[in-house]
Every structure is written in C-alpha cells, then in structure tokens.
Amino acid sequence: MIYNFENLVFQGGGVLGIAYSGAIQVLEEESILPSIQRVAGTSAGAICALALALRYNSSEIQTILKDTNFESFVSEARPLEFTKMYGWFRTNPFLSWTKELIIKSGSNFHPHAEWTGDETFIDLHNKGGRDLHVFATDLNEKKSVEFSYTHTPNVIVAEAVCASMAIPAFFQAFKFSNEIPNNHIYVDGGALLNYPIMTFDSEGTNPLTLGFKFRKSEMVSTSKDLDYGSVREWVKSLVDTIADSQSEMIRRTPEYYNRTVDIDTGAVSFVDFDLSHDVKEFLIGQGREFTIQFLSEYRKSRNIFRRILSYLYPK
C-alpha cells in the first residue's frame, strides 16, 4: 500500500475552505478516502470534516461548496446587538445550513438513515459516521475545547460546528441551546487552535495523519489604510493576523509541517464571503494542485530505494 493515512485534519480558514473540495477530490482519485476513519477540523475545517464524517463523496462536497452562497451566512446583521452578543452577524443562517447538510446525508448510509439535523456526536457514531473532532474556543475558561464522540457524546454536532465557525466580533458569540456541555460563551476555534494537527497524536507523532492548511502568496497586500469605522476590514485583519501567526508556528515545527498539505490561496481572505465563480474555481484548483504535489513527494519518500540511496549518499 502506497498510502497508510487513517486520519485527516483541516485548518480553519473561512471561505478558503472551498479549496478542500479540490484536495478531497485528489484523495478520492488516489483511493485514500476509503481508509479514512477519523476527521478533525476547526472553523471551515470543521465543515469539511463534518461533510466527510457524513460520508459525502468528493463530487458532492464540491457541488455543495460551489453552489453555496456564502454571503447568506452574513445576511442577518445586528449591529445594535453587538455589545450584548459580541458580534455583528447572527449565526442562525449558518446553523440552519449546517443542519440541512446533516439532514440530506441520510442517503449516504446503508441502510438509509433518517436525520433531523439535531444529532449528537453519539448519534453520528451510532449511525455509522466517521469519527468527528471539532474545535472551538471557550471564552469562560479561556481554552480550546474538543468536541467529539469520546469527549462530548451528547453535544449537538451542528451547534459544535457553528461554535467553531463563530469568528470573533464578526459573528455573534455562540451558546449551546440546551446548555450541553455548558452555558459558556464560545467563539471560533481558530482563536487558539486553528490547525489541530496533533489531534490524533496520543503516542507521539502519528504517521497515519494527513493535514491540510492554507498559506498566502507573497503578493498579498497589507491593510495599511485600516482605520476606525470599518468593522469588516478590522475583522479581516484581525483574523488573518491570528491565522498567520499560527501558520508560522506550524512551519517551524517539522513534526507537524512534514505531514501537511500547504495550499497557497493567493490573496483571498478568510472572510471574503462574496466569492465569485472564478475565485471559487481558483481555490478548488489550488487544493488539487498542492495535494497532488504533496502526494507525489510522499510517494518518493516511501520509495525504499530512494531512502537507501539518501542514507548512503546524503546531500
């Protein structure tokens, strides 16, 4: 077997997550997906992980992401609620979209499963979904929290993903409707752990894990003209800065970076919700290209003859 991956991990990245559909397409073409047992992600990565946990195939995931009007996620602006709810936009549209994604997944399971959209992690497990791990930030306890069948079996999956997507100040802070696991205030998991590549490292670096993250090209412009009065631009700069700092840490950590597909997303921002068709196609293409490149290098590294030559004749 060329590949031995069993776990996939996806970085958060807002609308950049559409690039993952191109990456998943390659994983399916290389017959990697059937071996995947566990998936993890933060924010947009949590959406991708959820789709895989619900056993959507690559074509379905690409159609879902290409056809989604991301602007609808920011259709309920409530500026007068900002000081009370700590965010400009309500999370209701995104939560409804996530529940619909879950409901429509019933046909992916055999026998056909009936889904309500309010399934918990234990429900997902019992109905045959892949093992899902989602990360959000608990502001009450000031820590990153993992939601999964093992850690939080009775938490509603759609709400955990929504909590993971609640970009600080952009979306209103999230509370779980039934106070399970608690009544704390949550925001985007990316605030503390945007790329949970270590999720499955219970006994050291796990070689069965393959991760996906984003990086920007050198041509990305900075927000030198940022000033008071532009909430959207302020949030874009804040989110990009936090993500960039965490990405730099990953690049400096070989045990994380060496098992990571690093997708160049050009100058597209995490919160560019008004993506054009051409930009979506660009991101999908980048996801494909950089996954193909990574797997090509991976195959070379697995070639025993190359490894022997590298050992005998180091550069």
Tab-separated table of N, CA, C and O in Angstrom, residues 67-153:
chain	number	residue	atom	x	y	z
A	67	ASP	N	-21.945	25.686	-4.880
A	67	ASP	CA	-23.296	26.231	-5.013
A	67	ASP	C	-23.736	27.056	-3.812
A	67	ASP	O	-24.757	27.746	-3.872
A	68	THR	N	-22.980	26.992	-2.725
A	68	THR	CA	-23.366	27.733	-1.524
A	68	THR	C	-23.107	29.226	-1.706
A	68	THR	O	-22.032	29.633	-2.135
A	69	ASN	N	-24.099	30.019	-1.381
A	69	ASN	CA	-23.950	31.474	-1.381
A	69	ASN	C	-23.436	31.888	-0.008
A	69	ASN	O	-24.203	32.047	0.936
A	70	PHE	N	-22.125	32.059	0.103
A	70	PHE	CA	-21.531	32.356	1.401
A	70	PHE	C	-22.002	33.692	1.954
A	70	PHE	O	-21.970	33.919	3.169
A	71	GLU	N	-22.445	34.589	1.074
A	71	GLU	CA	-22.974	35.875	1.531
A	71	GLU	C	-24.207	35.687	2.404
A	71	GLU	O	-24.513	36.520	3.255
A	72	SER	N	-24.927	34.563	2.196
A	72	SER	CA	-26.123	34.317	3.005
A	72	SER	C	-25.779	34.106	4.473
A	72	SER	O	-26.614	34.319	5.355
A	73	PHE	N	-24.520	33.691	4.752
A	73	PHE	CA	-24.103	33.496	6.140
A	73	PHE	C	-24.026	34.823	6.890
A	73	PHE	O	-24.049	34.847	8.121
A	74	VAL	N	-23.879	35.920	6.147
A	74	VAL	CA	-23.790	37.244	6.787
A	74	VAL	C	-24.988	38.099	6.389
A	74	VAL	O	-24.883	39.302	6.178
A	75	SER	N	-26.145	37.446	6.287
A	75	SER	CA	-27.366	38.138	5.863
A	75	SER	C	-28.143	38.732	7.031
A	75	SER	O	-29.052	39.533	6.822
A	76	GLU	N	-27.799	38.331	8.248
A	76	GLU	CA	-28.540	38.836	9.409
A	76	GLU	C	-27.629	39.708	10.266
A	76	GLU	O	-27.140	39.304	11.322
A	77	ALA	N	-27.410	40.924	9.784
A	77	ALA	CA	-26.588	41.884	10.538
A	77	ALA	C	-27.405	42.476	11.675
A	77	ALA	O	-28.535	42.909	11.475
A	78	ARG	N	-26.797	42.495	12.859
A	78	ARG	CA	-27.468	43.066	14.028
A	78	ARG	C	-26.485	43.965	14.780
A	78	ARG	O	-26.041	43.650	15.889
A	79	PRO	N	-26.124	45.110	14.201
A	79	PRO	CA	-25.128	45.991	14.844
A	79	PRO	C	-25.565	46.485	16.222
A	79	PRO	O	-24.720	46.706	17.094
A	80	LEU	N	-26.881	46.635	16.433
A	80	LEU	CA	-27.357	47.125	17.736
A	80	LEU	C	-27.212	46.068	18.829
A	80	LEU	O	-27.295	46.387	20.017
A	81	GLU	N	-26.982	44.809	18.432
A	81	GLU	CA	-26.808	43.734	19.413
A	81	GLU	C	-25.334	43.469	19.704
A	81	GLU	O	-25.011	42.572	20.474
A	82	PHE	N	-24.453	44.267	19.099
A	82	PHE	CA	-23.020	43.980	19.186
A	82	PHE	C	-22.525	43.934	20.634
A	82	PHE	O	-21.796	43.016	21.022
A	83	THR	N	-22.890	44.906	21.430
A	83	THR	CA	-22.360	44.964	22.805
A	83	THR	C	-22.965	43.883	23.700
A	83	THR	O	-22.399	43.554	24.748
A	84	LYS	N	-24.103	43.325	23.286
A	84	LYS	CA	-24.727	42.271	24.082
A	84	LYS	C	-24.292	40.881	23.627
A	84	LYS	O	-24.002	40.000	24.450
A	85	MET	N	-24.211	40.687	22.290
A	85	MET	CA	-23.931	39.363	21.735
A	85	MET	C	-22.508	39.233	21.204
A	85	MET	O	-22.103	38.178	20.733
A	86	TYR	N	-21.742	40.322	21.240
A	86	TYR	CA	-20.312	40.319	20.892
A	86	TYR	C	-20.036	39.964	19.434
A	86	TYR	O	-19.011	39.336	19.137
A	87	GLY	N	-20.931	40.375	18.547
A	87	GLY	CA	-20.696	40.103	17.140
A	87	GLY	C	-21.648	40.865	16.243
A	87	GLY	O	-22.733	41.280	16.678
A	88	TRP	N	-21.260	41.065	14.987
A	88	TRP	CA	-22.032	41.879	14.050
A	88	TRP	C	-23.145	41.081	13.376
A	88	TRP	O	-24.231	41.591	13.137
A	89	PHE	N	-22.880	39.798	13.078
A	89	PHE	CA	-23.844	38.978	12.354
A	89	PHE	C	-24.324	37.805	13.209
A	89	PHE	O	-23.542	37.204	13.949
A	90	ARG	N	-25.596	37.481	13.077
A	90	ARG	CA	-26.137	36.308	13.752
A	90	ARG	C	-25.625	35.020	13.099
A	90	ARG	O	-25.323	35.004	11.912
A	91	THR	N	-25.564	33.963	13.887
A	91	THR	CA	-25.089	32.674	13.372
A	91	THR	C	-26.232	31.802	12.838
A	91	THR	O	-25.977	30.720	12.308
A	92	ASN	N	-27.484	32.278	12.968
A	92	ASN	CA	-28.641	31.470	12.569
A	92	ASN	C	-28.561	30.943	11.136
A	92	ASN	O	-28.847	29.760	10.897
A	93	PRO	N	-28.203	31.775	10.135
A	93	PRO	CA	-28.152	31.255	8.759
A	93	PRO	C	-27.156	30.101	8.599
A	93	PRO	O	-27.458	29.119	7.916
A	94	PHE	N	-25.999	30.236	9.223
A	94	PHE	CA	-25.014	29.172	9.107
A	94	PHE	C	-25.476	27.912	9.827
A	94	PHE	O	-25.301	26.790	9.322
A	95	LEU	N	-26.082	28.060	10.998
A	95	LEU	CA	-26.561	26.898	11.748
A	95	LEU	C	-27.630	26.161	10.947
A	95	LEU	O	-27.631	24.923	10.892
A	96	SER	N	-28.537	26.900	10.323
A	96	SER	CA	-29.582	26.268	9.504
A	96	SER	C	-28.970	25.524	8.324
A	96	SER	O	-29.395	24.409	7.985
A	97	TRP	N	-27.956	26.131	7.694
A	97	TRP	CA	-27.272	25.490	6.564
A	97	TRP	C	-26.608	24.194	7.002
A	97	TRP	O	-26.671	23.176	6.299
A	98	THR	N	-25.980	24.197	8.172
A	98	THR	CA	-25.294	23.008	8.683
A	98	THR	C	-26.276	21.891	8.990
A	98	THR	O	-26.035	20.715	8.680
A	99	LYS	N	-27.399	22.242	9.586
A	99	LYS	CA	-28.415	21.225	9.888
A	99	LYS	C	-28.956	20.612	8.614
A	99	LYS	O	-29.220	19.394	8.555
A	100	GLU	N	-29.128	21.425	7.573
A	100	GLU	CA	-29.619	20.909	6.295
A	100	GLU	C	-28.599	19.950	5.686
A	100	GLU	O	-28.971	18.934	5.078
A	101	LEU	N	-27.326	20.265	5.834
A	101	LEU	CA	-26.268	19.380	5.346
A	101	LEU	C	-26.361	18.009	6.018
A	101	LEU	O	-26.181	16.970	5.375
A	102	ILE	N	-26.654	18.020	7.309
A	102	ILE	CA	-26.782	16.772	8.067
A	102	ILE	C	-28.026	16.002	7.627
A	102	ILE	O	-27.975	14.781	7.392
A	103	ILE	N	-29.143	16.695	7.495
A	103	ILE	CA	-30.402	16.049	7.117
A	103	ILE	C	-30.280	15.341	5.772
A	103	ILE	O	-30.738	14.204	5.599
A	104	LYS	N	-29.638	16.001	4.810
A	104	LYS	CA	-29.533	15.447	3.460
A	104	LYS	C	-28.536	14.288	3.359
A	104	LYS	O	-28.459	13.636	2.315
A	105	SER	N	-27.792	14.042	4.412
A	105	SER	CA	-26.765	12.992	4.352
A	105	SER	C	-27.326	11.590	4.550
A	105	SER	O	-26.600	10.608	4.389
A	106	GLY	N	-28.595	11.485	4.898
A	106	GLY	CA	-29.166	10.176	5.213
A	106	GLY	C	-28.970	9.152	4.119
A	106	GLY	O	-28.738	7.964	4.384
A	107	SER	N	-29.026	9.595	2.858
A	107	SER	CA	-28.890	8.668	1.736
A	107	SER	C	-27.467	8.136	1.578
A	107	SER	O	-27.230	7.200	0.801
A	108	ASN	N	-26.511	8.710	2.312
A	108	ASN	CA	-25.119	8.249	2.234
A	108	ASN	C	-24.875	7.003	3.075
A	108	ASN	O	-23.787	6.426	3.021
A	109	PHE	N	-25.869	6.606	3.849
A	109	PHE	CA	-25.687	5.499	4.783
A	109	PHE	C	-26.582	4.328	4.392
A	109	PHE	O	-27.670	4.504	3.842
A	110	HIS	N	-26.116	3.134	4.701
A	110	HIS	CA	-26.869	1.923	4.398
A	110	HIS	C	-27.012	1.093	5.681
A	110	HIS	O	-26.013	0.761	6.324
A	111	PRO	N	-28.229	0.765	6.081
A	111	PRO	CA	-29.468	1.187	5.419
A	111	PRO	C	-29.693	2.695	5.558
A	111	PRO	O	-29.072	3.337	6.394
A	112	HIS	N	-30.580	3.208	4.738
A	112	HIS	CA	-30.875	4.641	4.737
A	112	HIS	C	-31.219	5.105	6.148
A	112	HIS	O	-32.049	4.514	6.827
A	113	ALA	N	-30.544	6.168	6.590
A	113	ALA	CA	-30.754	6.687	7.943
A	113	ALA	C	-31.558	7.980	7.891
A	113	ALA	O	-31.382	8.799	6.995
A	114	GLU	N	-32.442	8.138	8.836
A	114	GLU	CA	-33.222	9.379	8.944
A	114	GLU	C	-32.481	10.339	9.877
A	114	GLU	O	-32.145	9.990	10.998
A	115	TRP	N	-32.231	11.541	9.383
A	115	TRP	CA	-31.515	12.545	10.156
A	115	TRP	C	-32.404	13.757	10.403
A	115	TRP	O	-33.181	14.151	9.536
A	116	THR	N	-32.283	14.364	11.565
A	116	THR	CA	-33.112	15.523	11.918
A	116	THR	C	-32.339	16.838	11.861
A	116	THR	O	-32.934	17.902	11.831
A	117	GLY	N	-31.001	16.753	11.873
A	117	GLY	CA	-30.174	17.950	11.941
A	117	GLY	C	-29.718	18.261	13.355
A	117	GLY	O	-28.820	19.075	13.567
A	118	ASP	N	-30.356	17.629	14.332
A	118	ASP	CA	-30.011	17.856	15.743
A	118	ASP	C	-29.273	16.670	16.348
A	118	ASP	O	-29.254	16.498	17.579
A	119	GLU	N	-28.661	15.863	15.501
A	119	GLU	CA	-27.930	14.697	16.004
A	119	GLU	C	-26.755	15.109	16.886
A	119	GLU	O	-26.118	16.146	16.660
A	120	THR	N	-26.479	14.293	17.882
A	120	THR	CA	-25.341	14.496	18.763
A	120	THR	C	-24.153	13.690	18.233
A	120	THR	O	-24.290	12.915	17.277
A	121	PHE	N	-23.025	13.847	18.870
A	121	PHE	CA	-21.849	13.094	18.442
A	121	PHE	C	-22.046	11.598	18.623
A	121	PHE	O	-21.563	10.801	17.808
A	122	ILE	N	-22.766	11.197	19.652
A	122	ILE	CA	-23.013	9.766	19.834
A	122	ILE	C	-23.979	9.255	18.769
A	122	ILE	O	-23.868	8.108	18.308
A	123	ASP	N	-24.930	10.106	18.338
A	123	ASP	CA	-25.832	9.723	17.247
A	123	ASP	C	-25.040	9.511	15.957
A	123	ASP	O	-25.270	8.540	15.227
A	124	LEU	N	-24.134	10.433	15.674
A	124	LEU	CA	-23.305	10.325	14.479
A	124	LEU	C	-22.506	9.032	14.502
A	124	LEU	O	-22.400	8.327	13.490
A	125	HIS	N	-21.968	8.711	15.650
A	125	HIS	CA	-21.192	7.473	15.814
A	125	HIS	C	-22.081	6.244	15.599
A	125	HIS	O	-21.716	5.328	14.848
A	126	ASN	N	-23.237	6.243	16.225
A	126	ASN	CA	-24.116	5.073	16.158
A	126	ASN	C	-24.706	4.854	14.768
A	126	ASN	O	-25.051	3.722	14.401
A	127	LYS	N	-24.821	5.931	13.992
A	127	LYS	CA	-25.398	5.813	12.653
A	127	LYS	C	-24.365	5.499	11.584
A	127	LYS	O	-24.700	5.395	10.398
A	128	GLY	N	-23.105	5.387	12.002
A	128	GLY	CA	-22.084	4.960	11.054
A	128	GLY	C	-21.242	6.056	10.448
A	128	GLY	O	-20.540	5.814	9.453
A	129	GLY	N	-21.259	7.241	11.042
A	129	GLY	CA	-20.423	8.314	10.530
A	129	GLY	C	-18.966	8.126	10.926
A	129	GLY	O	-18.649	7.368	11.853
A	130	ARG	N	-18.072	8.791	10.193
A	130	ARG	CA	-16.664	8.778	10.600
A	130	ARG	C	-16.517	9.502	11.935
A	130	ARG	O	-17.314	10.366	12.286
A	131	ASP	N	-15.480	9.150	12.671
A	131	ASP	CA	-15.196	9.745	13.972
A	131	ASP	C	-14.828	11.225	13.770
A	131	ASP	O	-13.810	11.534	13.161
A	132	LEU	N	-15.661	12.143	14.280
A	132	LEU	CA	-15.517	13.580	14.039
A	132	LEU	C	-15.002	14.306	15.278
A	132	LEU	O	-15.508	14.091	16.391
A	133	HIS	N	-14.017	15.201	15.069
A	133	HIS	CA	-13.464	16.020	16.147
A	133	HIS	C	-13.496	17.482	15.709
A	133	HIS	O	-12.926	17.836	14.676
A	134	VAL	N	-14.179	18.311	16.497
A	134	VAL	CA	-14.375	19.727	16.165
A	134	VAL	C	-13.830	20.578	17.309
A	134	VAL	O	-14.011	20.233	18.488
A	135	PHE	N	-13.200	21.711	16.968
A	135	PHE	CA	-12.586	22.555	17.992
A	135	PHE	C	-13.184	23.957	17.995
A	135	PHE	O	-13.379	24.568	16.943
A	136	ALA	N	-13.480	24.448	19.202
A	136	ALA	CA	-13.956	25.818	19.395
A	136	ALA	C	-13.226	26.403	20.601
A	136	ALA	O	-12.530	25.689	21.331
A	137	THR	N	-13.407	27.698	20.821
A	137	THR	CA	-12.736	28.378	21.932
A	137	THR	C	-13.749	28.761	23.002
A	137	THR	O	-14.707	29.488	22.729
A	138	ASP	N	-13.557	28.252	24.203
A	138	ASP	CA	-14.397	28.556	25.360
A	138	ASP	C	-13.835	29.809	26.033
A	138	ASP	O	-12.766	29.771	26.650
A	139	LEU	N	-14.558	30.932	25.916
A	139	LEU	CA	-14.056	32.182	26.487
A	139	LEU	C	-14.192	32.232	27.998
A	139	LEU	O	-13.425	32.930	28.662
A	140	ASN	N	-15.152	31.495	28.558
A	140	ASN	CA	-15.287	31.471	30.016
A	140	ASN	C	-14.067	30.851	30.681
A	140	ASN	O	-13.585	31.332	31.708
A	141	GLU	N	-13.580	29.770	30.071
A	141	GLU	CA	-12.423	29.074	30.629
A	141	GLU	C	-11.126	29.403	29.898
A	141	GLU	O	-10.067	28.890	30.244
A	142	LYS	N	-11.251	30.251	28.857
A	142	LYS	CA	-10.066	30.721	28.108
A	142	LYS	C	-9.218	29.554	27.591
A	142	LYS	O	-8.005	29.519	27.769
A	143	LYS	N	-9.884	28.614	26.914
A	143	LYS	CA	-9.149	27.457	26.413
A	143	LYS	C	-9.820	26.891	25.169
A	143	LYS	O	-11.002	27.150	24.894
A	144	SER	N	-9.047	26.120	24.421
A	144	SER	CA	-9.572	25.402	23.271
A	144	SER	C	-10.300	24.151	23.758
A	144	SER	O	-9.835	23.474	24.681
A	145	VAL	N	-11.446	23.859	23.145
A	145	VAL	CA	-12.254	22.712	23.558
A	145	VAL	C	-12.481	21.786	22.364
A	145	VAL	O	-12.799	22.239	21.265
A	146	GLU	N	-12.293	20.504	22.604
A	146	GLU	CA	-12.537	19.495	21.574
A	146	GLU	C	-13.909	18.867	21.772
A	146	GLU	O	-14.243	18.404	22.862
A	147	PHE	N	-14.701	18.853	20.706
A	147	PHE	CA	-15.998	18.184	20.710
A	147	PHE	C	-15.879	16.912	19.871
A	147	PHE	O	-15.456	16.951	18.718
A	148	SER	N	-16.268	15.788	20.464
A	148	SER	CA	-16.163	14.504	19.768
A	148	SER	C	-17.005	13.466	20.501
A	148	SER	O	-17.516	13.717	21.596
A	149	TYR	N	-17.112	12.303	19.873
A	149	TYR	CA	-17.854	11.193	20.481
A	149	TYR	C	-17.241	10.802	21.824
A	149	TYR	O	-17.950	10.492	22.782
A	150	THR	N	-15.918	10.850	21.901
A	150	THR	CA	-15.234	10.448	23.130
A	150	THR	C	-15.358	11.496	24.224
A	150	THR	O	-15.623	11.167	25.390
A	151	HIS	N	-15.172	12.777	23.865
A	151	HIS	CA	-15.139	13.842	24.866
A	151	HIS	C	-16.512	14.427	25.196
A	151	HIS	O	-16.783	14.753	26.355
A	152	THR	N	-17.361	14.578	24.188
A	152	THR	CA	-18.666	15.238	24.407
A	152	THR	C	-19.751	14.505	23.624
A	152	THR	O	-20.312	15.052	22.666
A	153	PRO	N	-20.087	13.284	23.997
A	153	PRO	CA	-21.028	12.471	23.213
A	153	PRO	C	-22.411	13.088	23.051
A	153	PRO	O	-23.088	12.835	22.049
